[in-house]
mmCIF file of C-alpha atoms in Angstrom:
data_model
loop_
_atom_site.group_PDB
_atom_site.id
_atom_site.type_symbol
_atom_site.label_atom_id
_atom_site.label_comp_id
_atom_site.label_asym_id
_atom_site.label_seq_id
_atom_site.Cartn_x
_atom_site.Cartn_y
_atom_site.Cartn_z
ATOM 1 C CA MET A 1 -0.265 -0.062 0.085
ATOM 2 C CA THR A 2 1.216 3.761 -0.731
ATOM 3 C CA THR A 3 -0.029 5.842 1.976
ATOM 4 C CA SER A 4 -0.585 9.635 1.173
ATOM 5 C CA THR A 5 2.273 10.747 3.494
ATOM 6 C CA ALA A 6 2.998 8.638 6.318
ATOM 7 C CA SER A 7 0.914 10.724 8.909
ATOM 8 C CA ARG A 8 -2.124 11.603 6.952
ATOM 9 C CA PRO A 9 -3.144 7.831 5.610
ATOM 10 C CA LYS A 10 -7.013 8.060 3.865
ATOM 11 C CA ILE A 11 -9.630 6.271 6.187
ATOM 12 C CA ALA A 12 -12.898 4.790 5.952
ATOM 13 C CA ILE A 13 -14.972 4.505 9.087
ATOM 14 C CA VAL A 14 -16.920 1.932 8.721
ATOM 15 C CA GLY A 15 -20.348 2.497 10.852
ATOM 16 C CA TYR A 16 -21.355 5.319 12.465
ATOM 17 C CA GLY A 17 -23.124 5.001 16.116
ATOM 18 C CA SER A 18 -21.183 6.052 19.419
ATOM 19 C CA GLN A 19 -17.694 5.740 18.552
ATOM 20 C CA GLY A 20 -18.030 5.689 14.657
ATOM 21 C CA ARG A 21 -19.172 9.545 14.837
ATOM 22 C CA ALA A 22 -16.408 9.678 17.836
ATOM 23 C CA HIS A 23 -13.401 8.548 16.144
ATOM 24 C CA ALA A 24 -14.698 10.431 12.625
ATOM 25 C CA LEU A 25 -15.274 13.670 13.746
ATOM 26 C CA ASN A 26 -11.434 13.446 16.046
ATOM 27 C CA LEU A 27 -9.590 12.345 13.058
ATOM 28 C CA ARG A 28 -11.017 15.026 11.074
ATOM 29 C CA ASP A 29 -10.196 17.376 13.544
ATOM 30 C CA SER A 30 -6.691 15.938 13.905
ATOM 31 C CA GLY A 31 -6.380 16.720 9.571
ATOM 32 C CA PHE A 32 -7.140 12.992 8.492
ATOM 33 C CA ASP A 33 -9.233 12.744 4.905
ATOM 34 C CA VAL A 34 -11.907 10.706 7.003
ATOM 35 C CA THR A 35 -15.044 8.709 4.622
ATOM 36 C CA VAL A 36 -17.868 6.873 6.157
ATOM 37 C CA GLY A 37 -19.453 3.591 5.739
ATOM 38 C CA LEU A 38 -22.745 2.605 5.960
ATOM 39 C CA ARG A 39 -25.656 1.805 3.674
ATOM 40 C CA PRO A 40 -27.742 3.694 1.720
ATOM 41 C CA GLY A 41 -30.542 5.001 3.092
ATOM 42 C CA GLY A 42 -29.958 3.827 6.447
ATOM 43 C CA PRO A 43 -30.743 5.800 10.212
ATOM 44 C CA THR A 44 -27.189 7.228 10.278
ATOM 45 C CA GLU A 45 -26.889 8.619 6.955
ATOM 46 C CA ILE A 46 -28.443 11.761 6.987
ATOM 47 C CA LYS A 47 -26.538 12.255 10.860
ATOM 48 C CA ALA A 48 -23.817 11.615 9.449
ATOM 49 C CA LYS A 49 -23.984 14.226 6.310
ATOM 50 C CA ALA A 50 -25.250 16.198 8.386
ATOM 51 C CA ASP A 51 -21.659 16.438 10.279
ATOM 52 C CA GLY A 52 -19.950 17.325 6.513
ATOM 53 C CA PHE A 53 -18.841 13.859 5.968
ATOM 54 C CA THR A 54 -18.697 12.132 2.470
ATOM 55 C CA VAL A 55 -20.894 9.238 2.878
ATOM 56 C CA LYS A 56 -20.307 6.303 1.266
ATOM 57 C CA SER A 57 -22.150 2.390 0.607
ATOM 58 C CA PRO A 58 -19.901 0.581 3.058
ATOM 59 C CA ALA A 59 -18.263 -1.319 -0.631
ATOM 60 C CA GLU A 60 -16.959 2.232 -2.112
ATOM 61 C CA ALA A 61 -15.819 3.825 1.347
ATOM 62 C CA VAL A 62 -13.730 0.687 1.785
ATOM 63 C CA ALA A 63 -12.159 1.064 -1.912
ATOM 64 C CA GLY A 64 -10.697 4.033 -1.223
ATOM 65 C CA ALA A 65 -9.099 4.361 1.980
ATOM 66 C CA GLU A 66 -5.718 3.048 3.026
ATOM 67 C CA ILE A 67 -6.924 2.395 7.070
ATOM 68 C CA VAL A 68 -10.680 0.834 7.431
ATOM 69 C CA ALA A 69 -11.734 1.177 10.520
ATOM 70 C CA VAL A 70 -14.947 -1.653 11.365
ATOM 71 C CA LEU A 71 -16.886 0.412 14.190
ATOM 72 C CA THR A 72 -19.937 -2.282 13.704
ATOM 73 C CA PRO A 73 -21.752 -4.411 15.929
ATOM 74 C CA ASP A 74 -19.679 -7.676 17.014
ATOM 75 C CA MET A 75 -22.202 -9.886 15.640
ATOM 76 C CA VAL A 76 -22.284 -8.636 12.283
ATOM 77 C CA GLN A 77 -18.472 -7.620 11.725
ATOM 78 C CA ALA A 78 -18.067 -11.451 10.480
ATOM 79 C CA GLN A 79 -20.375 -11.198 7.486
ATOM 80 C CA LEU A 80 -19.911 -7.471 6.529
ATOM 81 C CA TYR A 81 -15.871 -8.985 6.128
ATOM 82 C CA ARG A 82 -16.773 -11.276 4.258
ATOM 83 C CA ASP A 83 -19.689 -10.193 1.620
ATOM 84 C CA VAL A 84 -18.358 -6.221 1.673
ATOM 85 C CA ILE A 85 -14.747 -5.913 3.028
ATOM 86 C CA GLU A 86 -12.742 -8.298 1.670
ATOM 87 C CA PRO A 87 -13.584 -8.080 -1.754
ATOM 88 C CA ASN A 88 -13.120 -4.745 -1.920
ATOM 89 C CA ILE A 89 -10.470 -3.489 0.489
ATOM 90 C CA ALA A 90 -7.386 -2.818 -1.066
ATOM 91 C CA GLN A 91 -4.165 -4.270 -1.107
ATOM 92 C CA GLY A 92 -1.633 -4.183 1.061
ATOM 93 C CA ALA A 93 -4.567 -1.470 3.624
ATOM 94 C CA CYS A 94 -4.462 -1.646 6.475
ATOM 95 C CA LEU A 95 -7.874 -3.148 9.067
ATOM 96 C CA LEU A 96 -8.326 -2.071 12.283
ATOM 97 C CA PHE A 97 -10.750 -2.592 15.554
ATOM 98 C CA ALA A 98 -12.107 -1.433 18.189
ATOM 99 C CA HIS A 99 -12.955 -4.723 20.017
ATOM 100 C CA GLY A 100 -10.411 -7.801 19.113
ATOM 101 C CA PHE A 101 -13.729 -10.605 19.666
ATOM 102 C CA ASN A 102 -13.485 -11.306 16.061
ATOM 103 C CA VAL A 103 -10.046 -12.110 14.770
ATOM 104 C CA HIS A 104 -9.584 -13.279 18.246
ATOM 105 C CA TYR A 105 -12.569 -16.221 18.320
ATOM 106 C CA GLY A 106 -11.791 -16.805 14.654
ATOM 107 C CA GLN A 107 -14.753 -15.253 12.648
ATOM 108 C CA ILE A 108 -12.703 -12.915 11.129
ATOM 109 C CA ALA A 109 -9.818 -14.627 9.223
ATOM 110 C CA PRO A 110 -7.790 -11.414 8.012
ATOM 111 C CA ARG A 111 -6.082 -11.648 3.951
ATOM 112 C CA ALA A 112 -2.637 -12.311 4.250
ATOM 113 C CA ASP A 113 -1.953 -8.554 2.422
ATOM 114 C CA LEU A 114 -3.123 -7.031 5.099
ATOM 115 C CA ASP A 115 -2.268 -4.861 8.571
ATOM 116 C CA VAL A 116 -4.631 -5.903 11.251
ATOM 117 C CA VAL A 117 -4.183 -3.761 13.993
ATOM 118 C CA LEU A 118 -6.781 -3.418 17.239
ATOM 119 C CA VAL A 119 -7.081 1.048 18.917
ATOM 120 C CA ALA A 120 -9.774 0.575 22.063
ATOM 121 C CA PRO A 121 -10.305 3.410 23.735
ATOM 122 C CA LYS A 122 -11.400 3.014 27.361
ATOM 123 C CA GLY A 123 -14.411 5.200 27.371
ATOM 124 C CA PRO A 124 -17.954 5.612 25.669
ATOM 125 C CA GLY A 125 -17.977 7.648 22.347
ATOM 126 C CA ALA A 126 -19.339 10.747 23.557
ATOM 127 C CA LEU A 127 -16.387 11.225 26.239
ATOM 128 C CA VAL A 128 -14.302 9.950 23.368
ATOM 129 C CA ARG A 129 -15.384 13.183 21.493
ATOM 130 C CA ARG A 130 -15.757 15.370 24.400
ATOM 131 C CA GLU A 131 -12.306 15.096 25.877
ATOM 132 C CA TYR A 132 -10.917 15.795 22.470
ATOM 133 C CA GLU A 133 -12.281 18.869 22.062
ATOM 134 C CA ILE A 134 -11.466 20.274 25.526
ATOM 135 C CA GLY A 135 -7.711 19.565 24.269
ATOM 136 C CA ARG A 136 -7.594 15.755 26.526
ATOM 137 C CA GLY A 137 -8.117 12.218 25.366
ATOM 138 C CA VAL A 138 -9.672 9.223 26.736
ATOM 139 C CA PRO A 139 -6.780 6.302 27.210
ATOM 140 C CA SER A 140 -6.534 3.566 25.098
ATOM 141 C CA VAL A 141 -5.011 0.623 24.565
ATOM 142 C CA TYR A 142 -3.817 -0.598 21.182
ATOM 143 C CA ALA A 143 -2.617 -3.971 19.403
ATOM 144 C CA VAL A 144 -1.216 -5.670 16.259
ATOM 145 C CA HIS A 145 -2.495 -8.598 14.877
ATOM 146 C CA GLN A 146 -1.174 -8.859 11.661
ATOM 147 C CA ASP A 147 1.986 -6.922 10.471
ATOM 148 C CA THR A 148 2.262 -7.033 6.440
ATOM 149 C CA SER A 149 3.913 -3.744 5.687
ATOM 150 C CA GLY A 150 6.667 -3.556 8.779
ATOM 151 C CA ARG A 151 4.476 -0.393 9.598
ATOM 152 C CA ALA A 152 0.976 -2.117 11.029
ATOM 153 C CA GLU A 153 2.242 -0.801 14.723
ATOM 154 C CA GLU A 154 2.813 2.762 12.784
ATOM 155 C CA PHE A 155 -0.741 3.119 11.427
ATOM 156 C CA ALA A 156 -2.217 1.969 15.008
ATOM 157 C CA LEU A 157 -0.320 4.627 17.212
ATOM 158 C CA THR A 158 -1.396 7.392 14.094
ATOM 159 C CA TYR A 159 -5.181 6.112 13.796
ATOM 160 C CA CYS A 160 -4.712 6.611 18.373
ATOM 161 C CA GLY A 161 -3.097 9.381 18.070
ATOM 162 C CA GLY A 162 -6.368 11.358 15.156
ATOM 163 C CA ILE A 163 -8.680 10.163 17.707
ATOM 164 C CA GLY A 164 -7.150 11.563 20.974
ATOM 165 C CA GLY A 165 -6.211 8.210 23.081
ATOM 166 C CA ALA A 166 -2.509 9.434 22.701
ATOM 167 C CA ARG A 167 -2.516 12.363 24.545
ATOM 168 C CA GLN A 168 -3.058 9.225 27.779
ATOM 169 C CA ASN A 169 -0.210 7.029 27.443
ATOM 170 C CA ALA A 170 -1.560 4.873 24.915
ATOM 171 C CA ILE A 171 -0.802 1.021 26.422
ATOM 172 C CA LYS A 172 0.465 -1.847 23.957
ATOM 173 C CA THR A 173 -1.789 -5.052 24.187
ATOM 174 C CA THR A 174 -2.653 -8.106 22.126
ATOM 175 C CA PHE A 175 -5.639 -8.937 20.234
ATOM 176 C CA LYS A 176 -5.834 -11.903 22.944
ATOM 177 C CA GLU A 177 -5.620 -9.451 26.289
ATOM 178 C CA GLU A 178 -7.899 -7.120 25.047
ATOM 179 C CA THR A 179 -10.561 -9.169 24.394
ATOM 180 C CA GLU A 180 -10.604 -11.039 27.542
ATOM 181 C CA THR A 181 -10.073 -8.373 30.060
ATOM 182 C CA ASP A 182 -12.878 -6.647 28.119
ATOM 183 C CA LEU A 183 -15.290 -9.449 28.024
ATOM 184 C CA PHE A 184 -14.136 -10.173 32.167
ATOM 185 C CA GLY A 185 -14.338 -6.336 33.485
ATOM 186 C CA GLU A 186 -18.220 -6.446 31.307
ATOM 187 C CA GLN A 187 -19.229 -9.915 32.916
ATOM 188 C CA ALA A 188 -17.902 -10.416 36.121
ATOM 189 C CA VAL A 189 -17.610 -6.623 37.507
ATOM 190 C CA LEU A 190 -19.028 -3.369 35.773
ATOM 191 C CA CYS A 191 -22.537 -4.548 34.175
ATOM 192 C CA GLY A 192 -23.028 -8.288 35.422
ATOM 193 C CA GLY A 193 -21.652 -8.032 38.210
ATOM 194 C CA ALA A 194 -22.364 -4.380 39.752
ATOM 195 C CA THR A 195 -26.307 -5.160 38.282
ATOM 196 C CA LYS A 196 -27.111 -8.475 40.268
ATOM 197 C CA LEU A 197 -24.966 -6.323 43.388
ATOM 198 C CA VAL A 198 -27.635 -4.228 43.137
ATOM 199 C CA GLN A 199 -29.748 -5.991 42.319
ATOM 200 C CA ALA A 200 -29.763 -8.124 45.450
ATOM 201 C CA GLY A 201 -28.916 -5.558 47.471
ATOM 202 C CA TRP A 202 -31.767 -3.086 46.757
ATOM 203 C CA GLU A 203 -34.236 -6.789 47.522
ATOM 204 C CA THR A 204 -32.567 -7.677 50.890
ATOM 205 C CA LEU A 205 -33.423 -4.380 52.352
ATOM 206 C CA VAL A 206 -36.648 -4.179 50.615
ATOM 207 C CA GLU A 207 -37.580 -7.564 52.182
ATOM 208 C CA ALA A 208 -36.599 -6.756 55.276
ATOM 209 C CA GLY A 209 -39.714 -3.996 55.750
ATOM 210 C CA TYR A 210 -37.998 -0.846 54.379
ATOM 211 C CA GLN A 211 -39.057 1.399 51.866
ATOM 212 C CA PRO A 212 -38.446 0.402 48.605
ATOM 213 C CA GLU A 213 -37.565 4.348 47.556
ATOM 214 C CA VAL A 214 -34.899 4.564 50.564
ATOM 215 C CA ALA A 215 -33.229 1.095 49.557
ATOM 216 C CA TYR A 216 -33.119 2.779 46.137
ATOM 217 C CA TYR A 217 -31.156 6.024 47.420
ATOM 218 C CA GLU A 218 -28.976 3.273 49.322
ATOM 219 C CA CYS A 219 -27.882 0.532 46.899
ATOM 220 C CA LEU A 220 -27.842 2.237 43.501
ATOM 221 C CA HIS A 221 -28.165 6.022 43.609
ATOM 222 C CA GLU A 222 -25.316 5.988 45.700
ATOM 223 C CA LEU A 223 -23.188 4.532 44.007
ATOM 224 C CA LYS A 224 -21.848 6.629 42.036
ATOM 225 C CA LEU A 225 -20.549 8.760 44.326
ATOM 226 C CA ILE A 226 -18.220 5.840 45.125
ATOM 227 C CA VAL A 227 -17.201 4.358 41.257
ATOM 228 C CA ASP A 228 -16.855 8.639 40.999
ATOM 229 C CA LEU A 229 -14.060 8.561 44.025
ATOM 230 C CA PHE A 230 -12.675 5.352 42.288
ATOM 231 C CA TYR A 231 -12.686 6.812 38.999
ATOM 232 C CA GLU A 232 -10.718 10.053 40.120
ATOM 233 C CA GLY A 233 -7.811 8.294 42.810
ATOM 234 C CA GLY A 234 -8.671 4.521 43.203
ATOM 235 C CA VAL A 235 -9.961 3.091 46.318
ATOM 236 C CA THR A 236 -7.692 5.421 48.164
ATOM 237 C CA ARG A 237 -9.721 7.766 47.572
ATOM 238 C CA MET A 238 -12.620 6.700 48.394
ATOM 239 C CA HIS A 239 -11.180 6.087 52.148
ATOM 240 C CA GLU A 240 -10.202 9.505 51.943
ATOM 241 C CA PHE A 241 -13.863 10.769 51.425
ATOM 242 C CA ILE A 242 -16.182 8.094 53.188
ATOM 243 C CA SER A 243 -16.896 8.297 56.786
ATOM 244 C CA GLU A 244 -14.323 6.237 59.138
ATOM 245 C CA THR A 245 -17.672 4.274 60.393
ATOM 246 C CA ALA A 246 -18.278 3.454 56.561
ATOM 247 C CA GLN A 247 -14.579 2.460 55.951
ATOM 248 C CA TYR A 248 -14.642 0.075 59.504
ATOM 249 C CA GLY A 249 -17.936 -1.394 57.499
ATOM 250 C CA ALA A 250 -16.457 -2.058 54.520
ATOM 251 C CA LEU A 251 -13.315 -3.684 55.308
ATOM 252 C CA THR A 252 -15.239 -5.878 58.082
ATOM 253 C CA ARG A 253 -18.509 -6.522 56.497
ATOM 254 C CA GLY A 254 -17.358 -6.871 52.331
ATOM 255 C CA THR A 255 -15.381 -10.348 52.148
ATOM 256 C CA TYR A 256 -19.224 -11.491 53.325
ATOM 257 C CA VAL A 257 -20.566 -10.591 49.977
ATOM 258 C CA VAL A 258 -17.294 -10.902 47.609
ATOM 259 C CA ASP A 259 -15.490 -14.030 49.468
ATOM 260 C CA ASP A 260 -13.644 -16.731 48.184
ATOM 261 C CA ASN A 261 -16.896 -18.452 46.529
ATOM 262 C CA THR A 262 -16.994 -15.018 44.418
ATOM 263 C CA LYS A 263 -13.954 -15.482 43.263
ATOM 264 C CA ALA A 264 -14.049 -18.950 41.955
ATOM 265 C CA GLN A 265 -16.578 -17.623 40.026
ATOM 266 C CA MET A 266 -15.241 -14.790 38.324
ATOM 267 C CA ARG A 267 -12.256 -17.534 37.595
ATOM 268 C CA LYS A 268 -15.514 -19.546 36.275
ATOM 269 C CA VAL A 269 -16.447 -16.464 34.152
ATOM 270 C CA LEU A 270 -12.582 -16.028 32.766
ATOM 271 C CA THR A 271 -11.996 -19.216 31.959
ATOM 272 C CA GLU A 272 -14.999 -20.032 29.906
ATOM 273 C CA ILE A 273 -13.864 -16.320 28.132
ATOM 274 C CA GLN A 274 -10.098 -18.210 27.693
ATOM 275 C CA ASP A 275 -11.427 -21.402 26.664
ATOM 276 C CA GLY A 276 -14.693 -20.036 23.807
ATOM 277 C CA THR A 277 -17.207 -21.150 25.436
ATOM 278 C CA PHE A 278 -19.138 -17.554 25.688
ATOM 279 C CA ALA A 279 -17.987 -16.897 22.661
ATOM 280 C CA ARG A 280 -20.113 -20.308 21.453
ATOM 281 C CA GLN A 281 -22.732 -19.347 23.069
ATOM 282 C CA TRP A 282 -23.378 -15.550 22.307
ATOM 283 C CA ILE A 283 -22.742 -16.349 18.750
ATOM 284 C CA ALA A 284 -24.897 -19.414 18.748
ATOM 285 C CA GLU A 285 -27.222 -17.487 20.634
ATOM 286 C CA TYR A 286 -27.131 -14.309 17.621
ATOM 287 C CA ALA A 287 -27.407 -16.665 14.777
ATOM 288 C CA SER A 288 -31.242 -17.681 16.342
ATOM 289 C CA GLY A 289 -33.055 -14.832 16.282
ATOM 290 C CA ASN A 290 -32.051 -13.791 20.311
ATOM 291 C CA ALA A 291 -34.560 -15.305 22.145
ATOM 292 C CA ASN A 292 -32.554 -15.774 25.525
ATOM 293 C CA TYR A 293 -31.218 -12.799 25.220
ATOM 294 C CA LYS A 294 -33.738 -10.942 24.989
ATOM 295 C CA LYS A 295 -35.941 -12.555 27.774
ATOM 296 C CA LEU A 296 -33.423 -12.314 30.023
ATOM 297 C CA LYS A 297 -32.585 -8.530 29.675
ATOM 298 C CA GLN A 298 -36.617 -8.240 29.504
ATOM 299 C CA GLY A 299 -36.223 -9.693 33.271
ATOM 300 C CA ASP A 300 -33.377 -6.884 34.312
ATOM 301 C CA LEU A 301 -36.237 -4.015 32.907
ATOM 302 C CA ASP A 302 -39.141 -5.408 34.787
ATOM 303 C CA HIS A 303 -37.237 -5.568 37.681
ATOM 304 C CA PRO A 304 -39.281 -3.608 40.672
ATOM 305 C CA ILE A 305 -36.208 -1.473 41.475
ATOM 306 C CA GLU A 306 -37.053 -0.001 38.020
ATOM 307 C CA ALA A 307 -40.239 1.046 39.022
ATOM 308 C CA VAL A 308 -38.829 2.510 41.668
ATOM 309 C CA GLY A 309 -35.545 4.833 39.989
ATOM 310 C CA LYS A 310 -38.043 6.147 37.309
ATOM 311 C CA LYS A 311 -40.201 7.498 39.809
ATOM 312 C CA LEU A 312 -37.437 9.147 41.471
ATOM 313 C CA ARG A 313 -35.281 9.731 38.922
ATOM 314 C CA ALA A 314 -38.433 11.939 37.372
ATOM 315 C CA ASN A 315 -37.715 14.975 40.425
ATOM 316 C CA MET A 316 -33.864 14.609 39.929
ATOM 317 C CA LYS A 317 -34.242 17.574 37.426
ATOM 318 C CA TRP A 318 -30.388 18.025 37.598
ATOM 319 C CA LEU A 319 -30.328 14.660 35.460
ATOM 320 C CA ASP A 320 -32.153 16.632 32.283
ATOM 321 C CA THR A 321 -28.777 19.092 32.370
ATOM 322 C CA ALA A 322 -26.405 16.262 32.794
ATOM 323 C CA PRO A 323 -23.824 14.581 30.247
ATOM 324 C CA LYS A 324 -25.228 11.682 29.268
ATOM 325 C CA ALA A 325 -24.348 8.184 29.271
ATOM 326 C CA GLN A 326 -23.973 6.120 26.077
ATOM 327 C CA THR A 327 -27.991 5.479 24.799
ATOM 328 C CA ALA A 328 -26.951 3.455 22.676
ATOM 329 C CA ALA A 329 -24.247 1.614 24.803
ATOM 330 C CA PRO A 330 -24.086 -2.683 25.109
ATOM 331 C CA ALA A 331 -23.018 -4.632 27.914
ATOM 332 C CA ALA A 332 -19.907 -2.988 27.541
ATOM 333 C CA PRO A 333 -19.606 0.864 29.075
ATOM 334 C CA ARG A 334 -18.251 1.454 25.808
ATOM 335 C CA GLY A 335 -18.460 0.290 23.263
ATOM 336 C CA GLU A 336 -19.031 1.661 22.036
ATOM 337 C CA ARG A 337 -19.605 -2.128 20.806
ATOM 338 C CA GLN A 338 -22.822 -1.169 19.741
ATOM 339 C CA GLU A 339 -22.355 0.967 16.302
ATOM 340 C CA GLU A 340 -25.428 1.292 13.275
ATOM 341 C CA ALA A 341 -24.671 -2.170 11.343
ATOM 342 C CA ALA A 342 -23.288 -0.962 8.131
#
């Protein structure tokens, strides 16, 4: 592949959801020639055009690019690669992902002539854009799966710099490490673990006769205060700002809930990620129409804590002006992986 310049390769962004839009805007503002690849008449085509981008069909966008960033949902990427990207991507181009799922689990086997890299911001698309606009950047990890040109790492770092990730000391990883740790964090701690912990705490208080509204504040609403402290300065900062009573209770009772059995179950979660059990289950679930996924998700949405929370939040007027999380976020805080299917 002959690049237009060493530092400004032509880039095609395939998908224009939370991450796709943020990456495209940041790259353009960094001086890159960016084309967005979307289905004609798709729901985000108007949005991308309104943002001033040249929008082409995915096949056309891919054909003219030196870096192709695949920012569509995990479960549509394999077919997208087979049907659109592989037949049209230029010889020697760089294929870029924001999550290693499909490459790591063998759903995509990239052509041997391509460089294959990963750049994964550790935050949702809106934050990636917002931090870039104020001169900062969301920390990112990057990896090289296939280095045909000898410049794959250069392309990954160039792209990472273009979206603002290199402003925060980008960390080199592997497709395996990024995929497995990302899935584990989602399942065991950030989404699966946190949701079940909150629901179990709320149920325990309500079943003991306490008001559901008070239980909501104690088990869900105030969690943000602690997470913000974690985010700002880790467990150390939390200890600096909570009362001694809270500290003593946390230190002496936390292991009642998260004990050796909890850690053993976490190891089980990790094992099923490492040996491909989770990937096989999710791929099969998606292929069969997502009936079980939809049932389980509806169970979360129908949990009584949600009705209580909706009522209480209606009176929290400050939420109307607070920065919103990604409404299209997947089972990951980032992801940012729920981009529009191209």
